[in-house]
GROMACS .gro file of C-alpha atoms in nm:
model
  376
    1UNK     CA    1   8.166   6.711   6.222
    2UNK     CA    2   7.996   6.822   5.904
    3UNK     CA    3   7.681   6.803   6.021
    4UNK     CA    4   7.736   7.022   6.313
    5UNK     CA    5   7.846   7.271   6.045
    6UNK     CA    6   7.529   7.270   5.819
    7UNK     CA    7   7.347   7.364   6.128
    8UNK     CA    8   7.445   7.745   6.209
    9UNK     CA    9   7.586   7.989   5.952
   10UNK     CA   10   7.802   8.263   6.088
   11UNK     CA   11   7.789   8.579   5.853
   12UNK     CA   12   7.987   8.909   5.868
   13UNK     CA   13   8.020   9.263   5.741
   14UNK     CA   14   8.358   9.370   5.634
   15UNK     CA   15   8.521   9.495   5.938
   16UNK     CA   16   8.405   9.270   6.141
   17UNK     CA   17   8.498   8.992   5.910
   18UNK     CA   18   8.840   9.104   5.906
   19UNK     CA   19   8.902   9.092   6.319
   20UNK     CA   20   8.739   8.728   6.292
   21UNK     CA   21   8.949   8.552   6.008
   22UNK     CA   22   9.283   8.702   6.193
   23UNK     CA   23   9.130   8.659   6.558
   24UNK     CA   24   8.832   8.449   6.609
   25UNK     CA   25   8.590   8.623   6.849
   26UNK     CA   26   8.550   8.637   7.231
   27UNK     CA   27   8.304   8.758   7.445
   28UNK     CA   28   8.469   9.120   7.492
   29UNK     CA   29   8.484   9.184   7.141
   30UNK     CA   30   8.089   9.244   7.152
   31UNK     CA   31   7.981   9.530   7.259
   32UNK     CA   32   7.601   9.512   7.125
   33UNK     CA   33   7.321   9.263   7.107
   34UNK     CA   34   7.070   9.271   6.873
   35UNK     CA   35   6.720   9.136   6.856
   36UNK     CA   36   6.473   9.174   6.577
   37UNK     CA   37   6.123   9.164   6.496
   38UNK     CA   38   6.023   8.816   6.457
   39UNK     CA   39   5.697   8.719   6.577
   40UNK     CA   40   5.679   8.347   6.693
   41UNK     CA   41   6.021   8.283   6.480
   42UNK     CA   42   6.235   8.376   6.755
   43UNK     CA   43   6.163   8.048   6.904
   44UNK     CA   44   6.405   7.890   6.650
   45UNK     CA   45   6.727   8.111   6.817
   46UNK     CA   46   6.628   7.968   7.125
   47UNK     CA   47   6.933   7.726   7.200
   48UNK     CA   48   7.168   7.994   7.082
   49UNK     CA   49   7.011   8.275   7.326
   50UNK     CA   50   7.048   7.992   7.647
   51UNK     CA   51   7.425   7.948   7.492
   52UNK     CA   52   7.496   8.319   7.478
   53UNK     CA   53   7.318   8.350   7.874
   54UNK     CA   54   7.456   8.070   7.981
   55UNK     CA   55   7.777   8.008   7.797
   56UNK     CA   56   7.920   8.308   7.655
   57UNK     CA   57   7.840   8.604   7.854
   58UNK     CA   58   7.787   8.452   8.163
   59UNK     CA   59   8.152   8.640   8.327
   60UNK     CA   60   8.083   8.916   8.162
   61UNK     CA   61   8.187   9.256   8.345
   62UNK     CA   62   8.186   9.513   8.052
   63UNK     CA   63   7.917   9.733   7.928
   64UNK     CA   64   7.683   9.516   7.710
   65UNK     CA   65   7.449   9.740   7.485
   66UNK     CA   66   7.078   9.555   7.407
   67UNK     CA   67   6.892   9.715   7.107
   68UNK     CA   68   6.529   9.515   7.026
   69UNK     CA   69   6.203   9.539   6.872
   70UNK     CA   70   5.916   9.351   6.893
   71UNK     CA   71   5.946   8.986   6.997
   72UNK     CA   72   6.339   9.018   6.990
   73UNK     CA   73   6.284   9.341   7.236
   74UNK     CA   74   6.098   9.083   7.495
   75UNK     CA   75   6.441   8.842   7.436
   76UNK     CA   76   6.635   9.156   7.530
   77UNK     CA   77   6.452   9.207   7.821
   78UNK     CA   78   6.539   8.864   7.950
   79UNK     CA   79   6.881   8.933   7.848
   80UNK     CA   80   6.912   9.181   8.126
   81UNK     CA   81   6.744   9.081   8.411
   82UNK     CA   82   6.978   8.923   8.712
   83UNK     CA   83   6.858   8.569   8.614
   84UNK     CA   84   6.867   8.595   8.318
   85UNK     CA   85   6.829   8.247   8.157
   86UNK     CA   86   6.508   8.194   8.441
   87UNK     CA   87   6.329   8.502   8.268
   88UNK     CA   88   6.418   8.375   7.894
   89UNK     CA   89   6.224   8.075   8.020
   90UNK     CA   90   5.967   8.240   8.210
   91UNK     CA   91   5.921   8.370   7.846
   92UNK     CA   92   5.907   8.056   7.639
   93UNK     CA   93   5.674   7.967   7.880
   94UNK     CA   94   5.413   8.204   7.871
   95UNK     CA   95   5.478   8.272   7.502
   96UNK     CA   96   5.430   7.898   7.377
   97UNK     CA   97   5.106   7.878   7.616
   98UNK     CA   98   4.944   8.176   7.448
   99UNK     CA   99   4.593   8.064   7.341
  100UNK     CA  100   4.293   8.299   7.169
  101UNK     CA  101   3.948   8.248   7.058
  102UNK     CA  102   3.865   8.155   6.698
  103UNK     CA  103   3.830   8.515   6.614
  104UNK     CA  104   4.036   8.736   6.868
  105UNK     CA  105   3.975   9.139   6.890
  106UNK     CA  106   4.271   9.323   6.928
  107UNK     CA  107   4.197   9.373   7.249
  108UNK     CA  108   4.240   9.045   7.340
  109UNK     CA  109   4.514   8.980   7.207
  110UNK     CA  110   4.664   9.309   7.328
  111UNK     CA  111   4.519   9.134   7.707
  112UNK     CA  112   4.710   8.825   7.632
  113UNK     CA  113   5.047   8.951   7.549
  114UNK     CA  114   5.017   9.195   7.834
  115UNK     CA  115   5.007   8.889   8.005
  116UNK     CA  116   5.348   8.741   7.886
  117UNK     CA  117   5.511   9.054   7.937
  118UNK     CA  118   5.432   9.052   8.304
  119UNK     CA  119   5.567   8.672   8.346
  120UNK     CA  120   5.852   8.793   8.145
  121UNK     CA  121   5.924   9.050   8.411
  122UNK     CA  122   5.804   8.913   8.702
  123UNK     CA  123   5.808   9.118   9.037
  124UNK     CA  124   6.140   9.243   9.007
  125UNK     CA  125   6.230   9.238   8.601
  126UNK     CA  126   6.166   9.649   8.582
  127UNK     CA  127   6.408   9.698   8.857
  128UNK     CA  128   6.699   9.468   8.768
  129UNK     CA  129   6.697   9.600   8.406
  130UNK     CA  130   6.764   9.953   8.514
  131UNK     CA  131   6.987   9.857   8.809
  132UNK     CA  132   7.166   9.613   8.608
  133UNK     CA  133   7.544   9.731   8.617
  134UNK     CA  134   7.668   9.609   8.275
  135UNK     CA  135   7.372   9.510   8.069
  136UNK     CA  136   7.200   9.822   7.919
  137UNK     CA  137   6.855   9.736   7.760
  138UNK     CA  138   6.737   9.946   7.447
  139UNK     CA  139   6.442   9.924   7.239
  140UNK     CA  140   6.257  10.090   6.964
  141UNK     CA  141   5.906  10.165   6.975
  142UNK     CA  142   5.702  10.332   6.656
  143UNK     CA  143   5.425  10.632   6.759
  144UNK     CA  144   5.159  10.649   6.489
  145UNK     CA  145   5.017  10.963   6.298
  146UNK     CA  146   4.748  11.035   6.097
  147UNK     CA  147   4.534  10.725   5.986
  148UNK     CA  148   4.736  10.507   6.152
  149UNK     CA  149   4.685  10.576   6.477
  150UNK     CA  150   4.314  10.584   6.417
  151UNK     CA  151   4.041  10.377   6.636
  152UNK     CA  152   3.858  10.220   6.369
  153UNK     CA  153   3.977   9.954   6.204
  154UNK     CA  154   3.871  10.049   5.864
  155UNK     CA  155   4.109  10.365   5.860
  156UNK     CA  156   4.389  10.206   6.046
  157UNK     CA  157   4.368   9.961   5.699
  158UNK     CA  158   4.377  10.221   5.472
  159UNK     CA  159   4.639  10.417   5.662
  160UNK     CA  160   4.912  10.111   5.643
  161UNK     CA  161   4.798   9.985   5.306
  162UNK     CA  162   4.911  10.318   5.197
  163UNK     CA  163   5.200  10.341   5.434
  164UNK     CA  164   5.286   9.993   5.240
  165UNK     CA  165   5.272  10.146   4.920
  166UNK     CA  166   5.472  10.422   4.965
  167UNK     CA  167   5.721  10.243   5.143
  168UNK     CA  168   5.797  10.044   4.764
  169UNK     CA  169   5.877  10.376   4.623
  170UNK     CA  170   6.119  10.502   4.930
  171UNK     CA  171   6.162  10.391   5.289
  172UNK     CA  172   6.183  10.770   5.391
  173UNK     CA  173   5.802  10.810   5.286
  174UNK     CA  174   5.715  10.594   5.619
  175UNK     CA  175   5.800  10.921   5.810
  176UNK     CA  176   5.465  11.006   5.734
  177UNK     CA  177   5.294  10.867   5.932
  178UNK     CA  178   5.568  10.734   6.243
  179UNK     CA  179   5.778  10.839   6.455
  180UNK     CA  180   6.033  10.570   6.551
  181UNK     CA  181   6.066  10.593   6.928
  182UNK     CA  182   6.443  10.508   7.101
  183UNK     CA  183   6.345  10.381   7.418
  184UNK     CA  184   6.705  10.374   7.623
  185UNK     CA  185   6.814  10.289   7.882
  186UNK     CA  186   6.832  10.582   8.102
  187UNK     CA  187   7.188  10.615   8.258
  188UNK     CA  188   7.367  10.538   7.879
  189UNK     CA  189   7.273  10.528   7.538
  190UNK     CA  190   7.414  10.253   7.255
  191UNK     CA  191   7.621  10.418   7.020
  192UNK     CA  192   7.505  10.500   6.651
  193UNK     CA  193   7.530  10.741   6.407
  194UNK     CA  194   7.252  10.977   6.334
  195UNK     CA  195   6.943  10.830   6.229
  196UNK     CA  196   6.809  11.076   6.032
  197UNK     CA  197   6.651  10.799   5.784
  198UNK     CA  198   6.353  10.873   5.950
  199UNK     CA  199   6.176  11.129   6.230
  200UNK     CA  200   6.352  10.972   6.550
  201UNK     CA  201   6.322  11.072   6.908
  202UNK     CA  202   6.446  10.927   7.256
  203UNK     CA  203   6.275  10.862   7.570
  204UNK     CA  204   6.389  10.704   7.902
  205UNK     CA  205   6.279  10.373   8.003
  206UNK     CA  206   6.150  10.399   8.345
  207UNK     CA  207   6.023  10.111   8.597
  208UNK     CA  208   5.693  10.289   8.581
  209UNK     CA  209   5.651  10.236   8.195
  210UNK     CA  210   5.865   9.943   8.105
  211UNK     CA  211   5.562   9.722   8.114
  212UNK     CA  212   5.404   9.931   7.837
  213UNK     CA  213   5.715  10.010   7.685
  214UNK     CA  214   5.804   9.613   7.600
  215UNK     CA  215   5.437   9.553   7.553
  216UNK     CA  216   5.447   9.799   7.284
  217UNK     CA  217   5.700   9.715   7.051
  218UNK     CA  218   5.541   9.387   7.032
  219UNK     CA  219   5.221   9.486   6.889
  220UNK     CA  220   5.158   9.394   6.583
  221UNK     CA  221   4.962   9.639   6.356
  222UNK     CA  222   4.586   9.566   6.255
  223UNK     CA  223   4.651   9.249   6.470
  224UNK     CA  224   4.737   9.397   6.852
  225UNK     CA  225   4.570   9.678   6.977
  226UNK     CA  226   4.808   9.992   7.003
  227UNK     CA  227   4.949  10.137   7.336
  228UNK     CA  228   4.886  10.461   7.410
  229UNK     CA  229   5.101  10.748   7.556
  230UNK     CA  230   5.426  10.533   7.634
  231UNK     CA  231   5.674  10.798   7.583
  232UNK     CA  232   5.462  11.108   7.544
  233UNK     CA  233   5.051  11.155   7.379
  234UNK     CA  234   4.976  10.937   7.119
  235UNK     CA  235   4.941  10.529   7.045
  236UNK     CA  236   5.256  10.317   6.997
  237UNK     CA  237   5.268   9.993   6.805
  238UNK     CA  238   5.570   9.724   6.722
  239UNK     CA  239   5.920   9.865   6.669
  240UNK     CA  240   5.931   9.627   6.337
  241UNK     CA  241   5.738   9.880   6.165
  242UNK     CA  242   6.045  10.141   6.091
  243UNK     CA  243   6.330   9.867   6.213
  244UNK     CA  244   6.203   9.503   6.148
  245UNK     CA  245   6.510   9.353   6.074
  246UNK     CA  246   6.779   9.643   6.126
  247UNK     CA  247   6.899   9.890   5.864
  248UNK     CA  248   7.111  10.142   6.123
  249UNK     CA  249   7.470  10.301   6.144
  250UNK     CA  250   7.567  10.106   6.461
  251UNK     CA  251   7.830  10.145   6.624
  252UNK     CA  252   7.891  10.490   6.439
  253UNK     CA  253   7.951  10.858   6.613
  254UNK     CA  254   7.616  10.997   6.714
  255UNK     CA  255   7.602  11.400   6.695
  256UNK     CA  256   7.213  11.415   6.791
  257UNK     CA  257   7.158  11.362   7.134
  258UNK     CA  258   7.056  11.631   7.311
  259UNK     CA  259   7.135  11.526   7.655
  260UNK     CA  260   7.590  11.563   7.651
  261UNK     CA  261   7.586  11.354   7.928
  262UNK     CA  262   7.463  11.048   7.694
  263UNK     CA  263   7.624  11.178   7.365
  264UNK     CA  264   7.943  11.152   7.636
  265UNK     CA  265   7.877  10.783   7.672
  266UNK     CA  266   7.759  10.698   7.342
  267UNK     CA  267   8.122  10.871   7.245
  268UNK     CA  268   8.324  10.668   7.473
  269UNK     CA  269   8.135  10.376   7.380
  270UNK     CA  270   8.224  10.446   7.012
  271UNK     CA  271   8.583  10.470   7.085
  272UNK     CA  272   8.608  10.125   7.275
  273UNK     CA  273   8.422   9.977   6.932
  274UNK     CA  274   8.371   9.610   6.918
  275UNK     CA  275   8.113   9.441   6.716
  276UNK     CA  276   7.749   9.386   6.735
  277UNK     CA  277   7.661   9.029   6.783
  278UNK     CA  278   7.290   8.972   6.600
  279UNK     CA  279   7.135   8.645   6.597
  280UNK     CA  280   6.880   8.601   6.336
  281UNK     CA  281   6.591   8.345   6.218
  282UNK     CA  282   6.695   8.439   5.835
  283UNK     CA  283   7.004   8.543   5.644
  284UNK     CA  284   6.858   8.869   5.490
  285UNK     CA  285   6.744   9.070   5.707
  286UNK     CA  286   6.458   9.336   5.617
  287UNK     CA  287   6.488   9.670   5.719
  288UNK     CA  288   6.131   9.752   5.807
  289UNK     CA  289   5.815   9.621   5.818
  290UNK     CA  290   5.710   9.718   5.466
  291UNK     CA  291   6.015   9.553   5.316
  292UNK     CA  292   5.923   9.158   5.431
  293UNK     CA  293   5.768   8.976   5.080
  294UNK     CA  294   5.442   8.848   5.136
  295UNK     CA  295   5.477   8.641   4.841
  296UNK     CA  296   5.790   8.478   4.796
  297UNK     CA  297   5.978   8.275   5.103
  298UNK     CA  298   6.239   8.402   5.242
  299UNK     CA  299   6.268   8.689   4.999
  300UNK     CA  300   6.299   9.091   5.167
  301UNK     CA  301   6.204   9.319   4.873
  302UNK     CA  302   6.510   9.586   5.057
  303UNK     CA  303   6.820   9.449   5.196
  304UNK     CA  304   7.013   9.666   5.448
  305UNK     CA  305   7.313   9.857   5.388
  306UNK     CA  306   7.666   9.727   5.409
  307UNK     CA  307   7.812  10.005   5.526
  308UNK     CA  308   7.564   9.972   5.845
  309UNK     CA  309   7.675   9.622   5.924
  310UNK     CA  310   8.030   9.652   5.869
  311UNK     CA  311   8.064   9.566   6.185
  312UNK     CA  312   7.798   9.319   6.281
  313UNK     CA  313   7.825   8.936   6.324
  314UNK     CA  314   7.515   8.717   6.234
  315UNK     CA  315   7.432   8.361   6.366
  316UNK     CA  316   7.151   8.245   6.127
  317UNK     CA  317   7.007   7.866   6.161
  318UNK     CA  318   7.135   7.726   5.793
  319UNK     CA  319   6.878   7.585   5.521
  320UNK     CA  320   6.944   7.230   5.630
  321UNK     CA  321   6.851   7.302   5.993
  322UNK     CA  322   6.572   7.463   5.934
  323UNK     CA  323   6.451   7.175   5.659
  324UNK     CA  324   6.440   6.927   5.953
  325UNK     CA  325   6.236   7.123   6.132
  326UNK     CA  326   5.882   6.979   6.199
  327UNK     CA  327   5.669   7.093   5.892
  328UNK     CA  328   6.011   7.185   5.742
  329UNK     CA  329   5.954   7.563   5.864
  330UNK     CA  330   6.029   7.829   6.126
  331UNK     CA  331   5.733   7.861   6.356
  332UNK     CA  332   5.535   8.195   6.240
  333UNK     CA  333   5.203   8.322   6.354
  334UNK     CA  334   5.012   8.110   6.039
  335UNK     CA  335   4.989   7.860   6.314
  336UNK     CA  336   4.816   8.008   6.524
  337UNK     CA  337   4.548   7.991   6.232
  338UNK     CA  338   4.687   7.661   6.048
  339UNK     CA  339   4.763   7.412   6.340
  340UNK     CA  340   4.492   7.364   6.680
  341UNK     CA  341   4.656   7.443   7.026
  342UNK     CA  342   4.838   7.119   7.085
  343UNK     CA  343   4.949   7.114   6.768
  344UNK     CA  344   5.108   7.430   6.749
  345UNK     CA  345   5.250   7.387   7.092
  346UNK     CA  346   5.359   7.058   7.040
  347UNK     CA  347   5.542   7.219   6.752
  348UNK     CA  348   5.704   7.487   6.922
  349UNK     CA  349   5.853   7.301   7.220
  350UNK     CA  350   5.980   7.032   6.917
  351UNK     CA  351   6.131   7.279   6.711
  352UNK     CA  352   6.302   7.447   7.098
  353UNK     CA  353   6.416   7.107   7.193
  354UNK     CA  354   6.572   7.103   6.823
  355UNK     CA  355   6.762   7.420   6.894
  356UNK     CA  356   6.957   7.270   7.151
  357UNK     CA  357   7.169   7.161   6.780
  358UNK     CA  358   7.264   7.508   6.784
  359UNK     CA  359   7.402   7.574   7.135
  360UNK     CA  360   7.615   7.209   7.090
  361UNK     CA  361   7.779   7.365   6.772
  362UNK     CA  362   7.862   7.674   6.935
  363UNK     CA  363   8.023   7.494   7.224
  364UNK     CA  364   8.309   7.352   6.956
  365UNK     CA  365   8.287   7.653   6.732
  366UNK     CA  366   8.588   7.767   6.541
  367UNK     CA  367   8.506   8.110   6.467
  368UNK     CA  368   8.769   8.182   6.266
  369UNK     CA  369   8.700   7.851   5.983
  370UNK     CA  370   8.362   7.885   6.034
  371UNK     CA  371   8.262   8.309   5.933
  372UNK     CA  372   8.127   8.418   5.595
  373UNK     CA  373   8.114   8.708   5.422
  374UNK     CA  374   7.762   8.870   5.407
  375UNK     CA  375   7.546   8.686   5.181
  376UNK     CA  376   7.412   9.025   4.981
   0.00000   0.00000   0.00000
């Protein structure tokens, strides 16, 4: 029994913390998913996204609100498609398989996660996600500006470097040079409260652009070649640039749409509440991009606001778990560069097959013994 409680950690904000000590937590109680940036890390949720498919919102017949970016946008995207736990592995698949030459262009790499997107989606992906009746997929998307968004690669370096910089002084300076990009789904919206932290506009996901939508938020700057005019002119790269790990009044009245038939929804979603459920490869999340340490592990140099996640839940692998992981780490993109082909995939499916830990604990979970405060 103790082991199986070294393995997850279950954090929460205040609110939510509250409703859990006195009630536990059910299935209805969550009214938004979250998925973050992550990059090959997501791999280590993996047990916990089959449980939550396959397990925990499998009856589900309530609105269910998806907000991703980057890798944890292409989770979301499995999330609602009719089968959903066949596209999550469709997924894996395709992700884990990935394979470049010794020194990719971003073109090719752009080619080969184009790739995983469309086994991610299959023939019919784009269709059930709009068409699906309870499950309401959401992603953010970032439009570049200035140098940037600019072809060679030289500029685009100087352009984040000094995005990067900035950034230590104040988060708002990234509004310089990007536009974060709602992509929503286009009969509701998730409810949030203005997010006037930075320039923000919405956009419709359509069948005709969800390809290139997904694709987008997933590619990594100086790394992944940009994709261009998404959601208007202009080229869009990952979501994790302005919201890596989530810094956003969630959940919160929203008096900015635009379109009153959303603001309408986003309103009655507000009033139903619930909680966010947000499953996450590390206990402090970083806001943006910019805010990950490069230096020290598992360090964010900016940790998100309490207020924002008053009422979100976390499910973080513990320390221990992730110690007796092969190599004693989360799979990251280093080993793509650190480990040959079989080793790295040999890794990967290891450190999956290890997750299933995760989804056994959660079977036998007592949520209400079991939830933390937030660790910041």
């Amino acid at each position: 029994m103790q082991a199986s409680r070294t393995c997850l950690k279950v954090y929460a904000g205040s609110e939510a913390l509250a409703h859990m000590q006195q009630h536990g937590l059910q299935a209805s109680d969550i009214s938004m998913l979250l998925g973050a940036s992550s990059g090959p890390k997501w791999l280590v949720l993996h047990g916990i996204d089959q449980w939550l498919m396959r397990s925990f919102f499998n009856t589900r017949h309530q609105a269910l609100h998806l907000l991703g970016t980057s890798a944890g946008a292409w989770r979301m995207a499995a999330y609602a498609q009719q089968d959903n736990l066949a596209a999550h592995e469709r997924l894996t698949e395709a992700y884990i398989k990935q394979c470049y030459s010794d020194k990719p262009a971003a073109e090719e790499v752009l080619a080969t996660c184009r790739s995983i997107i469309r086994d991610l989606l299959g023939e019919q992906g784009a269709h059930e996600i709009l068409q699906n009746p309870y499950v309401k997929l959401n992603l953010i998307t970032t439009q570049c500006h200035g140098l940037t968004a600019a072809n060679l690669k030289l500029l685009k370096t100087i352009g984040f470097g000094a995005a990067a910089l900035m950034n230590k002084i104040s988060r708002k300076t990234l509004g310089k040079q990007f536009t974060r990009v709602v992509m929503h789904h286009p009969d509701e919206h998730f409810s949030s409260g203005k997010l006037d932290d930075l320039p923000t506009r919405y956009a419709p996901l359509s069948e005709a652009y969800m390809e290139d939508a997904i694709l987008s938020t997933g590619s990594i700057p100086l790394i992944i070649e940009g994709v261009r005019d998404v959601a208007g002119e202009g080229l869009y790269q990952d979501g994790g640039i302005t919201d890596y790990g989530f810094d956003l009044p969630l959940l919160l009245e929203n008096k900015e749409l635009e379109d009153k038939a959303l603001e309408e929804k986003a309103q009655e979603q507000t009033s139903a509440k619930g909680f966010v459920l947000y499953p996450h490869f590390a206990k402090y999340p970083a806001p943006g991009w910019f805010d990950k340490s490069w230096l020290r592990k598992n360090h964010v140099s900016r940790k998100p606001s309490l207020a924002n996640y008053a009422r979100t839940i976390m499910l973080v692998p513990s320390d221990d778990f992730v110690a007796k992981l092969p190599y004693g780490k989360i799979p990251d993109r280093h080993d793509f560069l650190k480990l040959s082909d079989q080793e790295r995939m040999a890794y990967w499916r290891k450190t999956i097959a290890l997750t299933q830990t995760l989804a056994d604990d959660l079977d036998t979970i007592d949520w209400q013994a079991r939830v933390e405060p937030l660790p910041w």
